[in-house]
Coordinates of C-alpha atoms in Angstrom, one line a residue:
X1 CA 0.0 0.0 0.0
X2 CA 2.8 2.4 0.9
X3 CA 4.4 1.7 -2.4
X4 CA 1.1 2.4 -4.2
X5 CA 0.7 5.7 -2.4
X6 CA 4.2 6.8 -3.3
X7 CA 3.5 5.8 -6.9
X8 CA 0.3 7.9 -6.9
X9 CA 2.0 10.9 -5.4
X10 CA 4.9 10.6 -7.9
X11 CA 2.4 10.4 -10.7
X12 CA 0.5 13.4 -9.4
X13 CA 3.7 15.4 -9.0
X14 CA 4.7 14.6 -12.6
X15 CA 1.3 15.6 -13.8
X16 CA 1.5 18.9 -12.0
X17 CA 4.9 19.6 -13.5
X18 CA 3.7 18.7 -16.9
X19 CA 0.8 21.0 -16.5
X20 CA 3.1 23.8 -15.3
X21 CA 5.3 23.3 -18.4
X22 CA 2.3 23.6 -20.7
X23 CA 1.1 26.7 -18.8
X24 CA 4.5 28.3 -19.4
X25 CA 4.3 27.9 -23.2
X26 CA 3.2 31.0 -25.0
X27 CA 1.7 31.6 -28.4
X28 CA 1.9 35.0 -30.0
X29 CA 0.1 36.2 -33.1
X30 CA 1.7 38.8 -35.4
X31 CA -0.1 40.7 -38.2
X32 CA 2.3 41.1 -41.2
X33 CA 2.2 41.8 -44.9
X34 CA 2.1 38.8 -47.1
X35 CA 4.9 38.1 -49.6
X36 CA 8.6 38.7 -49.0
X37 CA 8.0 40.4 -45.7
X38 CA 6.3 37.3 -44.3
X39 CA 9.1 35.0 -45.6
X40 CA 11.7 37.3 -43.9
X41 CA 9.7 37.5 -40.7
X42 CA 9.3 33.7 -40.6
X43 CA 13.1 33.4 -40.8
X44 CA 13.4 35.7 -37.7
X45 CA 10.7 33.8 -35.9
X46 CA 12.6 30.5 -36.6
X47 CA 15.8 32.0 -35.2
X48 CA 13.9 33.3 -32.1
X49 CA 12.2 29.9 -31.6
X50 CA 15.6 28.2 -31.5
X51 CA 16.5 30.3 -28.5
X52 CA 13.0 30.3 -27.0
X53 CA 11.4 26.9 -27.5
X54 CA 8.6 27.7 -25.2
X55 CA 7.3 30.6 -27.4
X56 CA 5.4 30.0 -30.6
X57 CA 4.8 32.9 -33.0
X58 CA 2.1 32.6 -35.6
X59 CA 2.3 35.0 -38.5
X60 CA -1.0 36.3 -39.9
X61 CA -0.2 37.7 -43.4
X62 CA -2.6 40.0 -45.3
X63 CA -2.2 41.4 -48.9
X64 CA -0.8 45.0 -48.9
X65 CA -4.1 46.3 -50.3
X66 CA -6.0 45.0 -47.3
X67 CA -3.4 45.2 -44.6
X68 CA -4.1 48.7 -43.3
X69 CA -7.8 48.2 -43.1
X70 CA -7.5 44.9 -41.3
X71 CA -4.9 46.2 -38.8
X72 CA -7.1 49.3 -38.1
X73 CA -10.2 47.1 -37.5
X74 CA -8.4 44.6 -35.2
X75 CA -6.7 47.3 -33.2
X76 CA -9.8 49.5 -32.9
X77 CA -11.9 46.5 -31.8
X78 CA -9.5 45.7 -29.0
X79 CA -8.7 42.3 -30.5
X80 CA -6.5 40.6 -27.9
X81 CA -5.6 37.7 -30.3
X82 CA -3.2 40.1 -32.2
X83 CA -0.1 40.5 -30.1
X84 CA 2.4 42.1 -32.4
X85 CA 1.6 44.5 -35.2
X86 CA 3.4 45.6 -38.3
X87 CA 3.2 49.5 -38.1
X88 CA 3.9 51.8 -41.1
X89 CA 5.9 54.7 -39.7
X90 CA 3.5 57.5 -40.5
X91 CA 0.5 55.7 -38.9
X92 CA 2.3 55.5 -35.6
X93 CA 0.8 58.8 -34.3
X94 CA -2.7 57.7 -35.2
X95 CA -2.4 54.4 -33.5
X96 CA -0.7 55.7 -30.4
X97 CA -3.0 58.7 -29.9
X98 CA -6.0 56.3 -29.7
X99 CA -4.3 54.0 -27.3
X100 CA -3.8 51.0 -29.6
X101 CA -0.2 50.4 -28.8
X102 CA 1.7 49.8 -25.6
X103 CA 4.7 52.0 -24.8
X104 CA 7.9 50.2 -25.6
X105 CA 9.5 48.7 -22.5
X106 CA 12.1 51.3 -21.4
X107 CA 14.5 48.5 -20.4
X108 CA 15.0 47.7 -24.1
X109 CA 18.4 49.2 -25.1
X110 CA 17.7 51.2 -28.3
X111 CA 21.1 53.1 -28.3
X112 CA 22.3 51.1 -31.4
X113 CA 19.3 52.2 -33.6
X114 CA 19.5 55.2 -36.0
X115 CA 18.2 58.2 -34.1
X116 CA 15.9 59.5 -36.9
X117 CA 14.4 56.1 -37.3
X118 CA 13.9 55.7 -33.6
X119 CA 12.3 59.1 -33.3
X120 CA 9.7 58.2 -36.0
X121 CA 8.5 55.5 -33.6
X122 CA 7.7 58.1 -30.9
X123 CA 4.5 60.0 -30.2
X124 CA 4.2 62.8 -27.6
X125 CA 7.6 61.9 -26.3
X126 CA 7.0 58.2 -25.8
X127 CA 8.4 55.3 -27.8
X128 CA 5.5 53.2 -29.1
X129 CA 7.2 51.1 -31.9
X130 CA 10.7 50.0 -32.9
X131 CA 12.0 50.2 -36.4
X132 CA 12.4 46.9 -38.3
X133 CA 14.2 48.5 -41.2
X134 CA 14.5 51.7 -43.1
X135 CA 13.9 52.5 -46.8
X136 CA 16.0 54.2 -49.5
X137 CA 15.0 55.4 -53.0
X138 CA 17.4 55.6 -55.9
X139 CA 17.3 56.2 -59.7
X140 CA 17.6 53.1 -61.8
X141 CA 18.7 53.7 -65.4
X142 CA 18.9 51.4 -68.4
X143 CA 22.4 51.8 -69.8
X144 CA 21.5 50.3 -73.3
X145 CA 18.7 52.8 -73.8
X146 CA 20.9 55.7 -72.9
X147 CA 23.6 54.5 -75.3
X148 CA 21.0 54.0 -78.1
X149 CA 19.8 57.6 -77.6
X150 CA 23.3 59.0 -77.5
X151 CA 22.8 60.4 -74.0
X152 CA 25.3 60.3 -71.2
X153 CA 23.6 58.6 -68.2
X154 CA 23.9 60.0 -64.6
X155 CA 26.9 59.0 -62.6
X156 CA 26.1 55.9 -60.7
X157 CA 27.0 52.4 -59.6
X158 CA 27.1 49.6 -62.2
X159 CA 28.1 46.0 -62.7
X160 CA 31.8 45.3 -63.0
X161 CA 32.8 48.2 -60.8
X162 CA 33.4 48.6 -57.1
X163 CA 32.8 51.5 -54.8
X164 CA 33.9 52.1 -51.2
X165 CA 31.6 54.0 -48.8
X166 CA 33.8 57.1 -49.3
X167 CA 33.4 56.9 -53.1
X168 CA 29.6 56.5 -52.7
X169 CA 29.5 59.5 -50.4
X170 CA 31.3 61.6 -53.0
X171 CA 28.9 60.4 -55.7
X172 CA 25.9 61.2 -53.6
X173 CA 27.1 64.6 -52.4
X174 CA 28.6 66.0 -55.7
X175 CA 27.2 64.1 -58.7
X176 CA 23.5 63.8 -58.0
X177 CA 21.2 64.6 -60.9
X178 CA 18.5 67.2 -60.7
X179 CA 14.9 66.6 -61.6
X180 CA 15.4 69.0 -64.5
X181 CA 18.1 66.7 -65.9
X182 CA 15.8 63.7 -65.5
X183 CA 13.1 65.5 -67.5
X184 CA 15.4 66.6 -70.2
X185 CA 16.8 63.0 -70.7
X186 CA 13.4 61.4 -70.3
X187 CA 12.0 63.4 -73.3
X188 CA 14.9 62.2 -75.5
X189 CA 14.6 58.6 -74.3
X190 CA 10.8 58.3 -74.8
X191 CA 10.0 56.4 -78.0
X192 CA 6.6 56.5 -79.8
X193 CA 5.4 54.4 -82.6
X194 CA 2.2 55.4 -84.5
X195 CA 1.0 57.4 -81.5
X196 CA 1.7 54.6 -79.0
X197 CA 4.5 54.9 -76.5
X198 CA 6.8 51.9 -76.8
X199 CA 9.5 53.1 -74.4
X200 CA 8.9 55.5 -71.6
X201 CA 11.6 57.9 -70.4
X202 CA 10.9 58.0 -66.7
X203 CA 8.5 57.1 -63.9
X204 CA 8.3 56.9 -60.2
X205 CA 7.5 53.5 -58.7
X206 CA 4.7 54.6 -56.3
X207 CA 2.3 56.4 -58.5
X208 CA 0.9 59.5 -56.7
X209 CA 2.0 58.4 -53.3
X210 CA 3.2 60.9 -50.6
X211 CA 6.1 58.6 -49.5
X212 CA 7.9 59.0 -52.8
X213 CA 6.7 62.4 -53.9
X214 CA 7.2 64.3 -50.6
X215 CA 10.8 65.2 -51.6
X216 CA 9.5 67.1 -54.6
X217 CA 8.0 70.0 -52.7
X218 CA 10.3 69.7 -49.8
X219 CA 13.3 70.0 -52.1
X220 CA 11.9 73.4 -53.1
X221 CA 11.5 74.5 -49.6
X222 CA 8.0 73.7 -48.3
X223 CA 6.8 70.8 -46.0
X224 CA 3.5 69.2 -46.9
X225 CA 1.7 70.4 -43.8
X226 CA 2.4 72.6 -40.8
X227 CA 4.0 71.5 -37.5
X228 CA 0.5 71.3 -35.8
X229 CA -0.1 68.3 -38.0
X230 CA -3.5 69.5 -39.2
X231 CA -2.9 72.6 -41.4
X232 CA -2.2 72.3 -45.2
X233 CA -3.1 75.8 -46.2
X234 CA 0.0 77.7 -47.3
X235 CA 1.9 74.5 -47.4
X236 CA 0.5 72.0 -49.9
X237 CA -0.8 74.8 -52.0
X238 CA 2.4 76.9 -51.6
X239 CA 4.6 78.2 -54.5
X240 CA 7.0 75.3 -53.9
X241 CA 4.4 72.6 -54.1
X242 CA 2.7 74.3 -57.1
X243 CA 6.0 74.2 -58.9
X244 CA 6.6 70.5 -57.8
X245 CA 3.1 69.6 -58.9
X246 CA 3.5 71.3 -62.2
X247 CA 6.6 69.3 -62.9
X248 CA 4.6 66.2 -62.0
X249 CA 1.8 67.3 -64.4
X250 CA 4.3 67.8 -67.2
X251 CA 5.7 64.3 -66.9
X252 CA 2.3 62.9 -67.9
X253 CA 0.6 65.7 -69.9
X254 CA 3.0 68.1 -71.7
X255 CA 6.1 65.8 -72.0
X256 CA 4.3 62.4 -72.0
X257 CA 7.3 60.6 -70.6
X258 CA 5.6 58.7 -67.8
X259 CA 2.9 56.0 -67.9
X260 CA -0.3 56.6 -65.9
X261 CA -2.0 54.4 -63.4
X262 CA 0.8 52.0 -62.6
X263 CA -0.1 49.4 -60.0
X264 CA 2.1 47.7 -57.4
X265 CA 5.2 46.2 -59.1
X266 CA 4.3 47.3 -62.6
X267 CA 7.0 50.0 -62.8
X268 CA 9.7 47.5 -62.0
X269 CA 8.2 45.1 -64.5
X270 CA 8.3 47.8 -67.3
X271 CA 11.9 48.6 -66.4
X272 CA 12.8 44.9 -66.4
X273 CA 11.2 44.4 -69.8
X274 CA 13.3 47.2 -71.3
X275 CA 10.3 49.5 -71.8
X276 CA 11.4 52.1 -69.3
X277 CA 14.6 54.1 -69.3
X278 CA 14.6 55.5 -65.8
X279 CA 12.9 54.4 -62.6
X280 CA 12.8 56.2 -59.3
X281 CA 12.3 53.3 -56.9
X282 CA 13.2 51.5 -53.8
X283 CA 16.4 49.5 -53.3
X284 CA 14.0 46.5 -52.7
X285 CA 13.9 46.3 -56.5
X286 CA 17.6 45.3 -56.7
X287 CA 17.1 41.5 -56.5
X288 CA 14.2 41.7 -58.9
X289 CA 16.1 43.7 -61.6
X290 CA 19.3 41.7 -61.1
X291 CA 17.3 38.7 -62.3
X292 CA 16.4 40.4 -65.6
X293 CA 18.5 40.8 -68.8
X294 CA 18.7 44.6 -68.4
X295 CA 22.1 46.1 -67.9
X296 CA 21.3 48.8 -65.4
X297 CA 23.0 51.4 -63.2
X298 CA 21.9 53.0 -60.0
X299 CA 22.2 56.7 -59.3
X300 CA 21.3 58.8 -56.3
X301 CA 17.7 60.0 -55.9
X302 CA 17.4 63.5 -57.7
X303 CA 16.5 66.9 -56.4
X304 CA 15.4 70.2 -57.9
X305 CA 18.0 72.6 -59.2
X306 CA 18.7 75.3 -56.6
X307 CA 16.8 73.3 -53.9
X308 CA 17.8 71.0 -51.1
X309 CA 18.6 67.3 -51.5
X310 CA 15.7 65.5 -49.8
X311 CA 15.1 61.8 -50.0
X312 CA 12.3 59.5 -48.8
X313 CA 12.8 57.5 -45.6
X314 CA 10.9 55.5 -43.1
X315 CA 9.5 52.0 -43.3
X316 CA 8.0 49.3 -41.1
X317 CA 8.0 49.2 -37.4
X318 CA 6.9 46.6 -34.8
X319 CA 4.5 47.5 -32.1
X320 CA 2.8 45.6 -29.3
X321 CA -1.0 45.6 -29.2
X322 CA -2.2 47.3 -26.0
X323 CA -4.9 44.7 -25.8
X324 CA -2.5 41.7 -25.9
X325 CA -2.3 39.5 -22.8
X326 CA 1.3 38.7 -23.6
X327 CA 3.1 42.0 -23.1
X328 CA 6.5 40.9 -21.8
X329 CA 6.8 38.0 -24.4
X330 CA 5.8 40.4 -27.2
X331 CA 8.3 43.0 -26.1
X332 CA 11.0 40.4 -26.0
X333 CA 10.4 39.3 -29.6
X334 CA 10.3 43.0 -30.7
X335 CA 13.6 43.4 -29.0
X336 CA 15.2 40.4 -30.8
X337 CA 13.8 41.5 -34.1
X338 CA 15.1 45.1 -34.0
X339 CA 18.0 45.4 -31.6
X340 CA 19.9 42.1 -31.6
X341 CA 22.8 41.1 -33.9
X342 CA 21.1 37.9 -34.9
X343 CA 17.6 39.2 -35.4
X344 CA 18.6 42.2 -37.5
X345 CA 21.0 40.1 -39.7
X346 CA 18.5 37.4 -40.4
X347 CA 15.9 40.0 -41.4
X348 CA 18.4 41.9 -43.7
X349 CA 19.7 38.7 -45.3
X350 CA 16.2 37.6 -46.0
X351 CA 14.7 40.8 -47.4
X352 CA 17.6 43.1 -48.2
X353 CA 16.0 46.2 -46.7
X354 CA 18.2 49.0 -45.4
X355 CA 18.8 48.4 -41.6
X356 CA 18.3 50.8 -38.8
X357 CA 20.7 48.8 -36.5
X358 CA 24.0 50.7 -36.5
X359 CA 26.4 47.7 -36.2
X360 CA 24.8 46.3 -39.4
X361 CA 25.0 49.7 -41.2
X362 CA 28.7 49.8 -40.2
X363 CA 29.2 46.3 -41.7
X364 CA 27.6 47.6 -45.0
X365 CA 29.9 50.6 -45.0
X366 CA 33.1 48.7 -44.3
X367 CA 32.9 45.1 -45.3
X368 CA 34.5 44.2 -48.7
X369 CA 31.4 42.1 -49.5
X370 CA 29.6 45.4 -50.2
X371 CA 32.3 46.8 -52.5
X372 CA 30.8 45.3 -55.6
X373 CA 27.5 45.9 -57.5
X374 CA 24.7 45.6 -56.6
X375 CA 25.6 45.3 -52.9
X376 CA 27.3 48.7 -53.0
X377 CA 23.9 50.3 -53.7
X378 CA 23.1 49.9 -50.0
X379 CA 25.9 52.3 -49.3
X380 CA 23.8 55.0 -51.1
X381 CA 21.1 54.1 -48.6
X382 CA 23.5 54.5 -45.8
X383 CA 24.6 58.0 -47.0
X384 CA 21.0 59.2 -47.6
X385 CA 19.7 57.9 -44.3
X386 CA 22.3 59.8 -42.4
X387 CA 22.4 63.0 -44.5
X388 CA 19.3 63.7 -46.7
X389 CA 16.4 61.6 -45.5
X390 CA 13.3 63.4 -44.2
X391 CA 10.6 61.5 -42.5
X392 CA 6.9 61.8 -43.4
X393 CA 4.8 64.2 -41.3
X394 CA 3.9 63.2 -37.8
X395 CA 0.2 63.6 -37.5
X396 CA -2.7 61.6 -36.1
X397 CA -4.4 62.5 -39.4
X398 CA -1.8 60.9 -41.6
X399 CA -4.2 58.5 -43.3
X400 CA -6.4 61.5 -44.3
X401 CA -3.4 63.4 -45.5
X402 CA -2.2 60.5 -47.6
X403 CA -5.7 60.1 -49.2
X404 CA -6.0 63.8 -50.1
X405 CA -2.5 63.9 -51.5
X406 CA -2.9 60.8 -53.6
X407 CA -6.2 62.0 -55.0
X408 CA -4.7 65.3 -56.0
X409 CA -1.6 63.9 -57.7
X410 CA -3.5 61.2 -59.6
X411 CA -5.9 63.9 -60.7
X412 CA -3.0 66.1 -61.8
X413 CA -1.5 63.3 -63.8
X414 CA -4.8 62.9 -65.5
X415 CA -4.9 66.5 -66.6
X416 CA -6.7 68.4 -63.7
X417 CA -5.3 71.9 -63.2
X418 CA -2.5 72.0 -60.6
X419 CA -4.0 74.9 -58.6
X420 CA -7.5 73.3 -58.5
X421 CA -6.2 69.9 -57.4
X422 CA -4.0 71.3 -54.6
X423 CA -6.7 73.6 -53.4
X424 CA -9.1 70.7 -53.3
X425 CA -6.5 68.6 -51.4
X426 CA -6.0 71.3 -48.8
X427 CA -9.8 71.5 -48.2
X428 CA -10.3 67.7 -48.1
X429 CA -7.4 67.2 -45.7
X430 CA -8.2 70.0 -43.3
X431 CA -11.9 69.0 -43.1
X432 CA -11.0 65.4 -42.3
X433 CA -8.2 66.4 -40.0
X434 CA -10.4 68.7 -37.9
X435 CA -12.6 65.7 -37.1
X436 CA -9.5 63.7 -36.0
X437 CA -8.3 66.6 -33.8
X438 CA -11.5 66.8 -31.9

């Protein structure tokens, strides 16, 4: 009997220990964008899982076109099954101001993150998200099309050549093309056959989007909106933005060098097919274009003659849902993803997006593995992120601003008068922003 009792007690103890072990296991859910981002995030999750076998992280991917709406609905509803959230930098203020995100644990050491990127994850002096990576825009050009047209291309980085960080810095600071030079070359490079354009001279990758076009007006001296985050009058309709928008109009209407209504990925496809001579686009296109037969070079993002050099910046952040019941575990994964040697390297190797982690930027700047093309293009990103990058406006009404801006610039490309489109955008944004500010 004594033996039986001991056996029963041992079994009970084992059961309790097993139950405790199961209770300690944690499952986190993370909302991400499907495609390459999901693949890269899964690689980071796998690396984290190897060190934290008691934590399971399920990725919940959504198409880019649906992601923002889904994230908004789940956060606004207090959905506690979403623990970690992909956060687009300019939407941080909107999320934080409504209490959707938890403040980042102050114990997380963020000293090795690029200051400007870190600041873009703050609202009202509090850190609400950590930068996963940064973004950089460059000017891709088709060398064969330039040669066929008898035009000297911009100074840039090309296959068969190497470039140190110092040489890239010189290129970016002294040999950057202006938008006027782009327009002049684009008109000569555009080819028409029987009234149909067979080769376009130039286009931007993100048609009508604030992210890529913000440098147009800011290069000429005016921000998109005022510092209060809700005023567009005398900013978006200023002389600077009128000149920038007129240039945009000319690309489509007077000069006819740019194709209208390009969807996601279509600009890179045109360039890869040899039907586009110049493309202002993200460095994320490098692996795509390297897989084509096009012999291309990469030059710094242009600016307006007499204006300032301004380049797009900002990308995806990770935030912790305030409604999540797994705050500490979620914060720990966010820490691994953004501030650890392993997490940041796994992400960069998987997706090839410009890091915000300083030790990895230092590696890009100094390692011989980045001397040759196309890896040396990331050194352009390093230069711009430290010298020319300007973040998008911090406002709780960013979604409203982006919508008004997009509508105006798509209308302008389709022939609507510049002054009318900008005036309408100002009215549309300020009306919507006033409701957000209440």
